[in-house]
GROMACS .gro file of C-alpha atoms in nm:
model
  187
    1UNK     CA    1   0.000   0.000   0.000
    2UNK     CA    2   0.136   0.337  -0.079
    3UNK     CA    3   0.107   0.629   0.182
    4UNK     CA    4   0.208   0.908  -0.047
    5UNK     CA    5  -0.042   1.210  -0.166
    6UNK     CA    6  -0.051   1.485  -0.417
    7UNK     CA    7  -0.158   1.814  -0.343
    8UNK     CA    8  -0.417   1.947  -0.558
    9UNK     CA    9  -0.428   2.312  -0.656
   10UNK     CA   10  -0.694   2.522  -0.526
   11UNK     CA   11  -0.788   2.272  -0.205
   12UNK     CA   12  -0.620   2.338   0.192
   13UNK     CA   13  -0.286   2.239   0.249
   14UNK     CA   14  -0.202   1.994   0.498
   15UNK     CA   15  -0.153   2.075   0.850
   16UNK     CA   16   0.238   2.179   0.858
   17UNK     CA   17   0.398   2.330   1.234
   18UNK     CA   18   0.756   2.250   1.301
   19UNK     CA   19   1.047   2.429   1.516
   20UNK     CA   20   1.262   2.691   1.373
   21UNK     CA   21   1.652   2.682   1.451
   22UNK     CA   22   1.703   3.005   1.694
   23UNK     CA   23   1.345   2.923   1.892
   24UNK     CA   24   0.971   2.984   1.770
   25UNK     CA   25   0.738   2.754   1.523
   26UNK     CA   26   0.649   2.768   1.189
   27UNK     CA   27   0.327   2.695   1.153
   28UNK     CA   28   0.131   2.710   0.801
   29UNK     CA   29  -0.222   2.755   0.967
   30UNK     CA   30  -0.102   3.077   1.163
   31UNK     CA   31   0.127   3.213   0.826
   32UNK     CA   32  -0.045   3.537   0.708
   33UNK     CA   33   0.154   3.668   0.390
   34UNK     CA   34   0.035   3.942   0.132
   35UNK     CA   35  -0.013   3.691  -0.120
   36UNK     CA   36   0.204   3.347  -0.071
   37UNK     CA   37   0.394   3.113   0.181
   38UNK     CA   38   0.729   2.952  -0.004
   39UNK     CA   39   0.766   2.607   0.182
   40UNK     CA   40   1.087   2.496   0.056
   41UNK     CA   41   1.144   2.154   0.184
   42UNK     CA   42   1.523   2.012   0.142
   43UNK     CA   43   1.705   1.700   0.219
   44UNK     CA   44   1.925   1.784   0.552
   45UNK     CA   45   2.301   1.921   0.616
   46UNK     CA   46   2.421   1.588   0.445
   47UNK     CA   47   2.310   1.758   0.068
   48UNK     CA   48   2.553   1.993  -0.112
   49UNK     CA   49   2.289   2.052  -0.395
   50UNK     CA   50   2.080   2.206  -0.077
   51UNK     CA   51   2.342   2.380   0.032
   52UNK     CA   52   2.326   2.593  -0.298
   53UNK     CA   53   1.961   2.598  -0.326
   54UNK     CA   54   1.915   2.780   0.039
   55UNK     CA   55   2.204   3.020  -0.009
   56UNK     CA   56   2.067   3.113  -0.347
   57UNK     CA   57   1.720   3.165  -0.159
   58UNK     CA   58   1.882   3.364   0.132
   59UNK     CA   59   2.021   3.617  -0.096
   60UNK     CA   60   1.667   3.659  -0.287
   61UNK     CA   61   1.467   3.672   0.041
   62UNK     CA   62   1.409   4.058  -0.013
   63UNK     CA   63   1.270   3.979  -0.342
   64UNK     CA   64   1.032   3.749  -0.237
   65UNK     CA   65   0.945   3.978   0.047
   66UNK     CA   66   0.886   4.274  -0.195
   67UNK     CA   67   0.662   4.035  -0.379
   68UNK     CA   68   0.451   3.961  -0.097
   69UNK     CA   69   0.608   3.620  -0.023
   70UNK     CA   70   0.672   3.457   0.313
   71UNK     CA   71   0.930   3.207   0.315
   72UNK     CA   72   1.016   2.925   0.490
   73UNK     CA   73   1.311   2.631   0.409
   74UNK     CA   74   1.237   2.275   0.630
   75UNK     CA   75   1.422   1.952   0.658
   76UNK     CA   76   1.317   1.652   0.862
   77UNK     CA   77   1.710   1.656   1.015
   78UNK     CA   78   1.736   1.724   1.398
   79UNK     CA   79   1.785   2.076   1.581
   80UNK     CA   80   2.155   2.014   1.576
   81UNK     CA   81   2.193   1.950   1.200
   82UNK     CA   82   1.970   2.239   1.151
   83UNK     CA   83   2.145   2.460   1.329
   84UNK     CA   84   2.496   2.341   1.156
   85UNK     CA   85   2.309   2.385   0.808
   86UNK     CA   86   2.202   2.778   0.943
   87UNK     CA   87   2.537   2.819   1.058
   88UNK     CA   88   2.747   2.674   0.810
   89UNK     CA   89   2.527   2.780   0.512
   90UNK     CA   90   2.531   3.126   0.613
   91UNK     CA   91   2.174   3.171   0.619
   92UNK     CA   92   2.076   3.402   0.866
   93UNK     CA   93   1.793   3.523   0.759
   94UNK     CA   94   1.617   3.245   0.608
   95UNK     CA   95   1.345   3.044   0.926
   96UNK     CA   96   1.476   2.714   0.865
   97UNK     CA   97   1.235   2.458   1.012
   98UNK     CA   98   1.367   2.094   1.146
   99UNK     CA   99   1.197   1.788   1.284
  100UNK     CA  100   0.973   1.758   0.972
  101UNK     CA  101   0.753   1.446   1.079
  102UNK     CA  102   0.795   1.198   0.743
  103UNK     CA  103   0.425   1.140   0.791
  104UNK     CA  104   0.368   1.487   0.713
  105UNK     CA  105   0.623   1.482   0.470
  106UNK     CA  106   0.382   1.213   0.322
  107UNK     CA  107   0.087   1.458   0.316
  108UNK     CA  108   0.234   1.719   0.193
  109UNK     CA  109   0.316   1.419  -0.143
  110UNK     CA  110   0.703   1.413  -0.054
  111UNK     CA  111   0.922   1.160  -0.137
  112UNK     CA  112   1.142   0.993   0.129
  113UNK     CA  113   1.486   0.800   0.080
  114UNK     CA  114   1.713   0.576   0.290
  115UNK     CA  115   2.056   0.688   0.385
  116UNK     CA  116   2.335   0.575   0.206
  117UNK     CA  117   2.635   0.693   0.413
  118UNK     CA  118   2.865   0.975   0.375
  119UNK     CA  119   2.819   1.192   0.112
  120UNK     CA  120   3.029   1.384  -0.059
  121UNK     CA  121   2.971   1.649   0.181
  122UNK     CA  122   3.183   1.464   0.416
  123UNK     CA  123   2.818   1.453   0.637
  124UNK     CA  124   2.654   1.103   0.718
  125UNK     CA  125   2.279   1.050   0.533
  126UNK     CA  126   1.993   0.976   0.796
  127UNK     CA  127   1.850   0.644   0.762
  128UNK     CA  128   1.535   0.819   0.635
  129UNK     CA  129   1.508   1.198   0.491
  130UNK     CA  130   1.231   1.345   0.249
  131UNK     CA  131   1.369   1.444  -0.100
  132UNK     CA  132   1.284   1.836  -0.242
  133UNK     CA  133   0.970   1.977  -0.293
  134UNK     CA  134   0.856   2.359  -0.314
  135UNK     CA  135   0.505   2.488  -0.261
  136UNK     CA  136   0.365   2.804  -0.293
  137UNK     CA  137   0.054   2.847  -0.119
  138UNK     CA  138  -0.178   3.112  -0.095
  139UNK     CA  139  -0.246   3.346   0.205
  140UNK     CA  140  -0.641   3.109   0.237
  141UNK     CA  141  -0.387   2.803   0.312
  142UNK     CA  142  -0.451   2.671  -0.059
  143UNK     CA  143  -0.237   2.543  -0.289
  144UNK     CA  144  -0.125   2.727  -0.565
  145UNK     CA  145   0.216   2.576  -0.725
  146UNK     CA  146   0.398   2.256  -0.633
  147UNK     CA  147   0.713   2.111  -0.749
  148UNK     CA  148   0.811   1.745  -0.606
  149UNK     CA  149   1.136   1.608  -0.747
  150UNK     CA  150   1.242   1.202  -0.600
  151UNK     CA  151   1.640   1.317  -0.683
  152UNK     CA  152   1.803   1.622  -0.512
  153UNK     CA  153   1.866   1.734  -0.930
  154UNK     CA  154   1.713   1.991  -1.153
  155UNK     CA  155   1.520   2.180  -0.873
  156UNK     CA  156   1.314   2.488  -0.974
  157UNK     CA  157   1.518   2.834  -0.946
  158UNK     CA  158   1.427   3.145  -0.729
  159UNK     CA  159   1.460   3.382  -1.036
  160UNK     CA  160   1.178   3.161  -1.177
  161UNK     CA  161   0.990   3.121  -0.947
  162UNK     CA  162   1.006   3.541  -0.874
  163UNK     CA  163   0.966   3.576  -1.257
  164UNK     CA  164   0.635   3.343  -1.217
  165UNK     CA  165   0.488   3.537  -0.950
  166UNK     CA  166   0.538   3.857  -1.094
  167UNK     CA  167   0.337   3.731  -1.446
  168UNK     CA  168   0.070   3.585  -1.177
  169UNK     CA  169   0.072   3.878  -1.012
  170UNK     CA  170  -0.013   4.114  -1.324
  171UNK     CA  171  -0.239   3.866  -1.479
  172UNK     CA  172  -0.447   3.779  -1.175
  173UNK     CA  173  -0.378   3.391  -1.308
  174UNK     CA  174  -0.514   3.077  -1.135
  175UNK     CA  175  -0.405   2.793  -0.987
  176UNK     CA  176  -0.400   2.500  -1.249
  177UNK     CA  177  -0.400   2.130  -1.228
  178UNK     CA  178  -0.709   2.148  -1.034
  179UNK     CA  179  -0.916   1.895  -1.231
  180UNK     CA  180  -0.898   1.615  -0.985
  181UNK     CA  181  -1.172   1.335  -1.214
  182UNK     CA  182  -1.116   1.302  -1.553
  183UNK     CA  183  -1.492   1.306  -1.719
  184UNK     CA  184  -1.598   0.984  -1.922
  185UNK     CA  185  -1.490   1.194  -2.223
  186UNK     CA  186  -1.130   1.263  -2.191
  187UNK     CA  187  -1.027   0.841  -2.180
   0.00000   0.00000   0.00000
């Protein structure tokens, strides 16, 4: 039996509250942005490609806030990796959320992998750790835009993702991939 969900555009998110390294909770059902909540969900300290992807994101965080964005980056890894990955990523002004729940993770239509060791990181895999996924969700706690990868590769890029917004943004344009039955007609 499989356990894992998609999201469907336009319906509530799954419940989401986890700790943020430095104290406080992110919680998804208390978030009240202009327009969106980024969840960026990443790997753990053990992923290089992560690495990247979060220090890109801290250095575009005034974008998104300009935009109307909240953001938020969260692992399943501990409070201690979390805080190494804040510390050692230089990210100090991204919330970066830790003890993701891999049930939640399921929810929220994540993939999860084993650990395979060290990586090249020189940083030991945990036996189990969710694999990417970035959601924008609207300021009613709906889902607007998901992107769920199974491989740490090709992940979307901030200056996408900002370009995207702005074009939603000016064109008032809807959530799509909705349609959730197929009618008789489309077989």
């Amino acid at each position: 039996m499989n356990d894992i969900t998609p999201l469907i555009p336009r319906q509530l998110v799954p419940t989401l509250a986890v700790s943020l390294v430095g104290g406080g909770r992110f919680d998804i059902a208390a978030e009240n942005p202009e327009r969106f909540t980024m969840v960026v969900f990443y790997r753990g300290l053990h992923c290089p490609i992560c690495r990247m992807q979060l220090g890109d994101l801290e250095t575009k965080l005034p974008d998104f806030a300009k935009r109307g964005v909240s953001v938020v980056a969260i692992s399943s890894d501990d409070a201690e990796r979390a805080d190494r990955s804040k510390r050692e990523w230089r990210l100090p002004n991204l919330r970066l959320g830790f003890g993701l729940d891999l049930h939640v993770a399921r929810a929220w239509g994540l993939y999860v992998s084993t650990g395979r060791g060290m990586t090249s990181a020189g940083v030991e895999e945990p036996g189990l750790f969710s694999e990417p996924g970035l959601f924008l969700v609207r300021a009613d706690h709906t889902l607007y835009f998901a992107s769920v990868q199974t491989m740490p590769f090709a992940r979307p890029h901030f200056a996408d993702i900002l370009g995207a917004i702005d074009y939603v943004i000016g064109k008032d344009y809807p959530a799509r991939g909705e349609v959730t039955n197929l009618p008789a007609a489309a077989a």
